[in-house]
Coordinates of C-alpha atoms in Angstrom, one line a residue:
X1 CA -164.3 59.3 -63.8
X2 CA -166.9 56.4 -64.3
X3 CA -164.7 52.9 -64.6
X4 CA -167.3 51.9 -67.1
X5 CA -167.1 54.4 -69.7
X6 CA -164.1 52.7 -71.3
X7 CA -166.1 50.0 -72.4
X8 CA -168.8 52.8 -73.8
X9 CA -166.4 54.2 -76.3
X10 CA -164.5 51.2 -76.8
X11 CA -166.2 50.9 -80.3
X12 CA -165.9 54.3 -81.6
X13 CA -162.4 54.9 -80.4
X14 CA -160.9 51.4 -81.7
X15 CA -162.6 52.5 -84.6
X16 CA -160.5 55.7 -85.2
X17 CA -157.0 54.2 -84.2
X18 CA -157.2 51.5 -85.9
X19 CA -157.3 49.3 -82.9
X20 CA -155.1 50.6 -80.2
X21 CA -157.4 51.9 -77.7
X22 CA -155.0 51.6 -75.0
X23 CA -152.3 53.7 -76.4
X24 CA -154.8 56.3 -76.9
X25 CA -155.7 55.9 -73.0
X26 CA -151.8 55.9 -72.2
X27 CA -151.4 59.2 -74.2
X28 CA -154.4 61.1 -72.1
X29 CA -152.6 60.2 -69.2
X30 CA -149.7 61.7 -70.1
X31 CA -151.4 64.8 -70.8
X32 CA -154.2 64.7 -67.5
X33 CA -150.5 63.8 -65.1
X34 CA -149.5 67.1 -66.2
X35 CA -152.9 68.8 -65.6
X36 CA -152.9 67.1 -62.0
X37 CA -149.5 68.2 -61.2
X38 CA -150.7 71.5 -61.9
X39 CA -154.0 71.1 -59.7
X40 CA -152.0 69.8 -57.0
X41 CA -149.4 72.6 -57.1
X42 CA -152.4 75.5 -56.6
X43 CA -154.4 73.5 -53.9
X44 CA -151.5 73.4 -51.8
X45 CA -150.8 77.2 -51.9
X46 CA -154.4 78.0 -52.1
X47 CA -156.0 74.9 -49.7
X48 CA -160.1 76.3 -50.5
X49 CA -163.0 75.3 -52.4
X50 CA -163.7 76.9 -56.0
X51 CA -161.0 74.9 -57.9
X52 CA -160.1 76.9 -60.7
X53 CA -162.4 79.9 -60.0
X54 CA -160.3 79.8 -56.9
X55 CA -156.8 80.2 -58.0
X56 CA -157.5 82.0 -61.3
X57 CA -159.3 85.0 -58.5
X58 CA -156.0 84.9 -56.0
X59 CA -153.6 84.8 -58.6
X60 CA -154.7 86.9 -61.5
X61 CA -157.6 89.0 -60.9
X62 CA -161.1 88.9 -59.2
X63 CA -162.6 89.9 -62.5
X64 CA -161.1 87.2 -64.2
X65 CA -161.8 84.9 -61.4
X66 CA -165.4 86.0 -61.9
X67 CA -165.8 85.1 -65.6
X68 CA -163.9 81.5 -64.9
X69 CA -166.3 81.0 -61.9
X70 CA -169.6 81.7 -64.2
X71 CA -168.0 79.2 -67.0
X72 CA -167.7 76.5 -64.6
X73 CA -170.9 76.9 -63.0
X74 CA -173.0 77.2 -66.5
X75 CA -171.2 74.3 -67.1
X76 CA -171.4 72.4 -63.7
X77 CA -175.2 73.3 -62.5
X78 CA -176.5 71.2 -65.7
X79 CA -174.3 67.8 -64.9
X80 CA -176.8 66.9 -62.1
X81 CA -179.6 67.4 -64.3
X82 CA -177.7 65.2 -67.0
X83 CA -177.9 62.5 -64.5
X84 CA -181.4 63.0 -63.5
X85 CA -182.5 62.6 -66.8
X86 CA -180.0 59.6 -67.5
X87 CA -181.9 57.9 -64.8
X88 CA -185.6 58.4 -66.0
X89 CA -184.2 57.2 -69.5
X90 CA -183.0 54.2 -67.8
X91 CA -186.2 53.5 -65.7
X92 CA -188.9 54.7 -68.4
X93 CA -186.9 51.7 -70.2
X94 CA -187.6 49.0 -68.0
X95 CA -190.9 50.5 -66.5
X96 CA -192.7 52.4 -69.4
X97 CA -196.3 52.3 -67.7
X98 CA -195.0 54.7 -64.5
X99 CA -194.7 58.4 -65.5
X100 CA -191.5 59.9 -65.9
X101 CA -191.6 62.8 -63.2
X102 CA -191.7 59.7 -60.8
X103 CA -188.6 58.8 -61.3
X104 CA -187.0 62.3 -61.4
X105 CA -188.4 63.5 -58.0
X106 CA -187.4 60.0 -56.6
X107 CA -184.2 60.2 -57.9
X108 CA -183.1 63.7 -57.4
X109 CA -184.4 63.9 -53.6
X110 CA -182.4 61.2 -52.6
X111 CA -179.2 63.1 -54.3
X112 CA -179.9 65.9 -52.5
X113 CA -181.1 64.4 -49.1
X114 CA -177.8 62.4 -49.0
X115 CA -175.6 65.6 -49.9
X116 CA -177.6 68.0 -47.3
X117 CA -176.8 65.3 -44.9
X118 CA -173.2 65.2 -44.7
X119 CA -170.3 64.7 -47.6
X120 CA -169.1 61.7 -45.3
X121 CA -172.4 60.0 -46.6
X122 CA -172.4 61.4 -49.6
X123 CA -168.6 59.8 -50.0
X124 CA -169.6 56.2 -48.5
X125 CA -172.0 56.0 -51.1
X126 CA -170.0 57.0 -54.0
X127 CA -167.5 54.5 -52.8
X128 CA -170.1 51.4 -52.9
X129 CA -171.4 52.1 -56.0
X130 CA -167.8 52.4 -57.3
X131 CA -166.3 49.5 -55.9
X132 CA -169.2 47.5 -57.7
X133 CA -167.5 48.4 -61.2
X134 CA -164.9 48.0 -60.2
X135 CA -166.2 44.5 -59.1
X136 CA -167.6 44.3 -62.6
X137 CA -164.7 45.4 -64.3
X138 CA -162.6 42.4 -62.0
X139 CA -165.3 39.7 -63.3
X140 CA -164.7 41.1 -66.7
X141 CA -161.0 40.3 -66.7
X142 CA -161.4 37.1 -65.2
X143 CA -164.0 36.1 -68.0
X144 CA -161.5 38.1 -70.7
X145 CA -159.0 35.1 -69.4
X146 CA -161.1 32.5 -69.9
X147 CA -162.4 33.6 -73.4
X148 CA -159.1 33.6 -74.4
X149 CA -158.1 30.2 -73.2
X150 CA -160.8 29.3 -76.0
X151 CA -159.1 31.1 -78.8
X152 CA -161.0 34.1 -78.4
X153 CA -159.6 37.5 -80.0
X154 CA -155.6 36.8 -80.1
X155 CA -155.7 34.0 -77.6
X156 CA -153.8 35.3 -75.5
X157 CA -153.5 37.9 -72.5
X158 CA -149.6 38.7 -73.8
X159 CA -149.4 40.7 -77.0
X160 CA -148.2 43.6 -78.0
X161 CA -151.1 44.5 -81.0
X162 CA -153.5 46.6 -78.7
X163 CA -150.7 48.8 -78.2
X164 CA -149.0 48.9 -81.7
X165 CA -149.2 47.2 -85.0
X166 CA -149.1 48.4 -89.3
X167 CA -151.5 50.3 -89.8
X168 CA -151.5 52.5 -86.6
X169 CA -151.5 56.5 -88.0
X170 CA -150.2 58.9 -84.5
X171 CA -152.5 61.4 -85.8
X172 CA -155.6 59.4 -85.6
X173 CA -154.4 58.2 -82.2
X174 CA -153.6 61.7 -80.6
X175 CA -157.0 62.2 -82.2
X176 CA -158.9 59.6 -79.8
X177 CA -156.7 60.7 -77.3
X178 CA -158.7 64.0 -77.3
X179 CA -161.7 61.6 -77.1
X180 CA -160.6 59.7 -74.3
X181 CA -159.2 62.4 -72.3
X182 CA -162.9 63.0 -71.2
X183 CA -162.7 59.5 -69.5
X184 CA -160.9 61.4 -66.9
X185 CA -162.9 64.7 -66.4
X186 CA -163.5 65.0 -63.0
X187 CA -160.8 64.6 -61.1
X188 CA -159.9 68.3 -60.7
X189 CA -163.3 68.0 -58.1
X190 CA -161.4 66.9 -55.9
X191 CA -160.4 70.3 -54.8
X192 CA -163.7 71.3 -54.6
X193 CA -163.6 69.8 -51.1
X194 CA -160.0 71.1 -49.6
X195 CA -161.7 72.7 -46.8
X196 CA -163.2 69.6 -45.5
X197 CA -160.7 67.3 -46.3
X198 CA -159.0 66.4 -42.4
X199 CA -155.7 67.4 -43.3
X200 CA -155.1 69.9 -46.8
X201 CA -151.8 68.7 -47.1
X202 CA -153.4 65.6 -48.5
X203 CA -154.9 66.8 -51.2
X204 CA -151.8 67.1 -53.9
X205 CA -151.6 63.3 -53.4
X206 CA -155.0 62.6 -53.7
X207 CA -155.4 64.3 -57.1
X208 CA -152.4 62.5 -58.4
X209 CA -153.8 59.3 -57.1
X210 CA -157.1 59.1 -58.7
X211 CA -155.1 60.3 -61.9
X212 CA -153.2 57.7 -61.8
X213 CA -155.9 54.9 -60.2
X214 CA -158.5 55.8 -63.2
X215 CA -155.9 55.3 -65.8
X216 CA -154.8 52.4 -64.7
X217 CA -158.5 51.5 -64.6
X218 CA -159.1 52.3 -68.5
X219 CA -155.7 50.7 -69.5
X220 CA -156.0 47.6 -68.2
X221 CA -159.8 47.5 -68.6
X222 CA -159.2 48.6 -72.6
X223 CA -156.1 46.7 -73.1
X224 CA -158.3 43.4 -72.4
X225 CA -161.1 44.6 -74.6
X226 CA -158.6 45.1 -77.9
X227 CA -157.4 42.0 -77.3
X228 CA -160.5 40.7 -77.2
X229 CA -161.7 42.6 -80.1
X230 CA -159.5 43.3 -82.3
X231 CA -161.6 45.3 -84.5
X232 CA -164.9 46.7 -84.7
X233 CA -166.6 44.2 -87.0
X234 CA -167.7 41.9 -84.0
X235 CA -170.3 44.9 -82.8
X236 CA -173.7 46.0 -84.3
X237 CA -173.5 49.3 -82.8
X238 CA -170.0 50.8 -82.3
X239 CA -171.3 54.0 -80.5
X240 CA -171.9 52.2 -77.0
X241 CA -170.5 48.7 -77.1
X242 CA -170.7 48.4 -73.0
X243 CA -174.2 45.2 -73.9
X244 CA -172.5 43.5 -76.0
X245 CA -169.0 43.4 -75.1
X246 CA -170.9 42.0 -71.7
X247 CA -172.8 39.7 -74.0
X248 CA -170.1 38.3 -75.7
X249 CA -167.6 37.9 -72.9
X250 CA -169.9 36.6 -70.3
X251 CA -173.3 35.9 -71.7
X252 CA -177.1 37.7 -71.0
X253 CA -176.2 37.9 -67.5
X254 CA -173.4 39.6 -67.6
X255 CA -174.9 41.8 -69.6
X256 CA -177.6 43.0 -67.3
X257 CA -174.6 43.0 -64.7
X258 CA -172.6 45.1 -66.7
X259 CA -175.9 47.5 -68.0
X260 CA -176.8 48.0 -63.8
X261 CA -173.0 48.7 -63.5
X262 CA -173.6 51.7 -66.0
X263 CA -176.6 52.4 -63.8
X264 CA -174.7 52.5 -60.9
X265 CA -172.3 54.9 -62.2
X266 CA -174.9 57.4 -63.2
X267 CA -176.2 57.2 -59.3
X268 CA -172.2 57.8 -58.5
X269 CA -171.9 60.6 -61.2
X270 CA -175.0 62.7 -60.2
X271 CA -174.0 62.4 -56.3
X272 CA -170.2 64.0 -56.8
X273 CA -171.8 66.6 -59.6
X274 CA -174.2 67.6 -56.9
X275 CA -171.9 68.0 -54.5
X276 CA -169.4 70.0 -56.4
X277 CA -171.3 72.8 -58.3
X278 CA -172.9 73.2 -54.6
X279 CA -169.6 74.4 -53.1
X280 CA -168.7 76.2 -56.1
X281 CA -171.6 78.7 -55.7
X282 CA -170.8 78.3 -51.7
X283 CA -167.2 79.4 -52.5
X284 CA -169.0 82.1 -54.8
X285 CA -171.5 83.4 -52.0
X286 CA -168.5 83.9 -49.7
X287 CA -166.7 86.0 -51.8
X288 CA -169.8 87.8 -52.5
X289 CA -169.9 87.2 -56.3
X290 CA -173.4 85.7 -55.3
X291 CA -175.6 86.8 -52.7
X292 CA -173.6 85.9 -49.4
X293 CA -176.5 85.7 -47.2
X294 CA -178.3 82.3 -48.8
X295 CA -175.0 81.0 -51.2
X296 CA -172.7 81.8 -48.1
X297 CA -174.9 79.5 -46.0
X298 CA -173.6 76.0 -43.7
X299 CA -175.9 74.1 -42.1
X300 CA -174.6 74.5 -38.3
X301 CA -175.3 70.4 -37.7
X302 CA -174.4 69.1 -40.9
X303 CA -171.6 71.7 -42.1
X304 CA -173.2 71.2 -45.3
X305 CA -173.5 74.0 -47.8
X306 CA -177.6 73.2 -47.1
X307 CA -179.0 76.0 -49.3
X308 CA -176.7 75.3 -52.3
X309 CA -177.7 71.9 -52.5
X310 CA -181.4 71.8 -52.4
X311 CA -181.2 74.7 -55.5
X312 CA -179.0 72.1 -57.4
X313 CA -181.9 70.1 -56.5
X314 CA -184.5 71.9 -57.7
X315 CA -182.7 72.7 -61.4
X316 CA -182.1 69.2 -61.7
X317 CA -186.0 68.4 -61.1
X318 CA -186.1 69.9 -64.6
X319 CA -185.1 67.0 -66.1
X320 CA -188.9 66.1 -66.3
X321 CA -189.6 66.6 -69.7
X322 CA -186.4 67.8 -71.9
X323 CA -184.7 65.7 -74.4
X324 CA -180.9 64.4 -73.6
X325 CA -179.9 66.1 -76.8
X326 CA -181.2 69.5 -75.6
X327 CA -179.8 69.8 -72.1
X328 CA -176.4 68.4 -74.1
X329 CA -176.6 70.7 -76.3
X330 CA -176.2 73.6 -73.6
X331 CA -173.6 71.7 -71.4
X332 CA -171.7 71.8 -75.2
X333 CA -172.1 75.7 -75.0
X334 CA -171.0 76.3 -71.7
X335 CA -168.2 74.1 -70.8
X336 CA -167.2 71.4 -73.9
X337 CA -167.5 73.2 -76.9
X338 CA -164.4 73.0 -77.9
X339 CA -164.9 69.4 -78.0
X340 CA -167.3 70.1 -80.8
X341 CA -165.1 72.7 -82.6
X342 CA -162.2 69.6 -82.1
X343 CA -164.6 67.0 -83.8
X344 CA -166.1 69.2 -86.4
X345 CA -162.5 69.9 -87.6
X346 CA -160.8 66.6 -87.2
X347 CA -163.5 63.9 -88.0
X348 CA -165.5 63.4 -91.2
X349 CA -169.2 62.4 -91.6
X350 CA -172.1 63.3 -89.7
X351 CA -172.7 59.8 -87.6
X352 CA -169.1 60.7 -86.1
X353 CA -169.5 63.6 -85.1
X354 CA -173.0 63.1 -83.6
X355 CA -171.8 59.5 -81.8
X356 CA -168.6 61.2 -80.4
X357 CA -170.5 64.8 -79.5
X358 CA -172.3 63.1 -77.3
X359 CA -169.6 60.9 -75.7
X360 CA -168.0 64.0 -75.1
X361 CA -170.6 65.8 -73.4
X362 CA -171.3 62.9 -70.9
X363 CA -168.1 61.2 -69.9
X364 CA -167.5 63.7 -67.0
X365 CA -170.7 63.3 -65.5
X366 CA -170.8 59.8 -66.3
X367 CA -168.0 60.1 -64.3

């Protein structure tokens, strides 16, 4: 649940509703609320790891909890990578004479040195990198202000058009609201870590928190944007309007600010991914689905699931030399193709559908 993203699909998503990003936002909370209320229901009666490959094997069937488990981790094991090669895109950008690889092996050893260490560390340093957007986000707002005391957008922080106005169709909002629910992908990781939470009685509130936390986020974050920008004719590319919504608000050096804070929550994204899918196959290897004797594995000083996380590790060192679109393309195969089913149906033209395929894919690991 990267801060940021709202900004990233600002464009394509104003687009589609005709301007009322932040109804579409309010709408996927509805929906996600009832999703975390669920969440929150089964990791209080069943207070492991495993998630959904958890409660779908004590309450249904071990077979069925089997095929859920190997969905999830098709679909899981490839997010680290994602951010791996993220990363090298980023730094091959700013440093094109240093070979790619470089970055990758830099990149993912730290990922995995941090999560082998301990999940304390590997929380601290989620929680820096998000407090800077959110830090970002705060100097965004406070420049929003200002613009607007210059007549900027509607000139004023009151107004009821980002949330309704003529021309507003509910289908093309419930339609972004699809979109945006991707914004909040993640959250149901938080069970992942019920066993190692201090008290499991917690963790029904802390699901329902960072629901509602992370919408609040991407409402107020894309409530100021509409108002800001009304429509989409201010932006020369509407897929990712993150630079120049920076640009515009707060000049070039907000806009490197705001880029890094993209960065920042690609760091933030690979270091939860990593340590989720590792506890899913831990939670795996204990119930023997996997081998027990290396998935089953904690480190006895670290109480780390040690094996698990260096082979997350190594898969994601394969982000040498693939493309983005082909390591999307199976994450769209084993865990978000209904997404492209949805999009294929619902939205017309070919630059949609690619611009919003990807969104899709990435969000939760952007996250």
């Amino acid at each position: 649940m990267t801060p940021t993203i709202v900004f990233d699909t600002f464009g394509i998503v104003s687009k589609e509703t005709n301007g009322v990003v932040p109804l579409a936002y309010i709408t996927a909370l509805i929906v996600m609320l009832f999703t975390a209320i669920s969440y929150g229901k089964m990791v209080k009666v069943f207070p492991n790891a495993g998630s959904a490959y958890t409660y779908t094997r004590e309450t249904m069937n071990p077979h069925l909890g089997f095929l859920v488990g190997w969905a999830a981790l098709l679909d899981y094991l490839l997010l680290p990578m994602v951010n791996a090669l993220i990363i090298r895109i980023y730094m091959v950008s700013v440093f094109p004479n240093v070979p790619a690889w470089i970055w990758v092996v830099a990149y993912v050893a730290a990922v995995t040195g941090i999560n082998v260490w301990s999940m304390g560390k590997t929380s601290n340093m989620n929680t820096i990198l998000v407090a800077f957007e959110l830090v970002l986000i705060a100097a965004f707002l406070v420049l929003a202000i200002v613009q607007f005391s210059h007549g900027m957008g509607k000139g004023t922080v009151i107004t009821f058009d980002p949330l309704y106005h003529s021309g507003v169709r509910l289908s093309a909002v419930l339609t972004s609201a699809t979109v945006v629910c991707f914004s909040f992908i993640g959250f149901d990781a938080v069970t992942m870590y019920a066993e190692e939470a201090k008290d499991p009685k917690i963790m029904p509130k802390a699901i329902m928190l960072t629901v509602f936390i992370g919408g609040a986020v991407f409402f107020i974050a894309s409530y100021f944007a509409q108002a800001l920008f009304p429509d989409v004719s201010h932006f020369k590319n509407t897929d990712d309007t993150l630079p120049e919504i920076g640009l515009y608000v707060g000049g070039t050096l907000f806009k490197l600010l705001f880029i890094s804070g993209a960065f920042a929550a690609t760091v933030a994204s690979g270091l939860a991914s990593h340590a989720s899918v590792s506890r899913l196959l831990y939670v795996m290897g204990r119930n023997g689905v996997l081998p027990k004797r290396w998935f089953g594995y904690v480190h006895p000083k670290f109480r780390t699931p040690a094996w698990n996380v260096i082979l997350v590790g190594l898969v994601s060192l394969l982000a040498i030399t693939p493309s983005l679109e082909l390591i999307s393309s199976f994450i769209n195969f084993a865990g978000h193709g209904m997404c492209k089913i949805l999009l294929e149906g619902q939205m017309s033209g070919k630059k949609w559908e690619d611009a919003l395929s990807f969104k899709c894919t990435l969000v939760g690991e952007y996250i």
